[in-house]
Amino acid sequence: DGPLKKFLMQQTIRRNSVDHILQTTFLFILNNIKINIKNVKMFVQEILFPIGNPPITKTPSFINLKSKIKESIRLSMWVVISEAICLLSTQKHDNLDSADNSISSEIIEDTNIKNDNLKSSDNNKAFNEWLAGLIDGDGCFQLSKKGYASLEIVMELRDKHCLYIIKQKFGGSVKLKAGDNHLRYRLHHKTGLLNLIKAVNGLIRNPVRMLQLGKICENYNIDLINPQPLTYYNGWFAGFFDSDGSVYMNDKSGELFITASQKNKFLLDALVELYGGKIYTMAKVGAFKWTCYRKNEILKLVNDYFKVNPSRSEKRVRLHMVNKFYELRVLHAHNATPNSVLGKSWKNFVIKWDKVVSGKV
């Protein structure tokens, strides 16, 4: 019993030592390659070398044990390597996908930001052009003897929307003129006025307004910028139309006109070149009147130019009715008997049209 017992104890010690070495080695490998060790550890502990085995009752062959250990090590290493490769491959693809998604997201986000910035820049440019046109028509820059600068814009009460847009952007006040159906916008706060000057400098075209602005620029050590030649889609015309323009219908002839009046003929010459029409002299009031009367020119303005640079005054209501006007004209609704369907359609159109005060000269 003595030698056999001693041999069995040696075998048990060797087996426990091997188990401990293998488990420690596997754990070290798995921890270093950062994979989930739960399944492999369970495989080692429960399948290959169960820790809770009952005492050995039969004498195993040392050679068989050694063979089993080698086979187990070889099998276990293949399991570890296989799982590591799979996991690393998966992580690589996940990282690549994550990187691709991140790059794509950044590209999309960057593109959206650039598009938004471009759109915002275009909107600001169009608004500044519109504002310059409005100031050229109904505005006035003033500089007191004490050096206090201000801007005033006077418009009809129905066009209050235009003035409140400017107030919201630059500050200032909007007040009703005493005993008159007009509103006055006034801006004299230095910060707001400097921001407005920065917005319209180089866009003002009225020679009188340029002289007024030039005095203020000189007072604040700002270089006055001369305007570039007017182009078709420049927002200046929309602002000039909102201030000095009109759209009206001749009751007798049933014709439609888009006009703009100004004492300075220089401003109207560019309109003829870009939008057609003619300039007429109004000797009684000492002014000139640009008139657009051809159907194709009017429709191009309404369906092209004003789609890009919309009117912000109450005149936009009539601009939106121009297409309907020509539809009824083609049907000769303006000459139809009052009680006919076409006659009633024309009557309803005229009632709606007259709700908007034309403000024609």
XYZ file of C-alpha atoms in Angstrom, residues 11 99 119 148 171 177 184 190 195 197 231 238 297 319 322 330 337:
17
model
C -0.083 11.626 -9.860
C -15.129 54.829 -38.403
C -28.273 79.635 -47.496
C -25.868 112.393 -33.976
C -33.592 97.775 -33.332
C -47.083 109.996 -37.580
C -42.217 106.270 -39.172
C -25.199 103.761 -32.614
C -24.842 97.329 -38.222
C -24.722 100.803 -42.474
C -28.370 92.791 -62.042
C -38.051 94.363 -54.675
C -42.735 91.100 -69.069
C -48.772 90.373 -57.291
C -51.717 88.635 -61.483
C -58.192 85.063 -71.766
C -72.483 90.117 -68.767
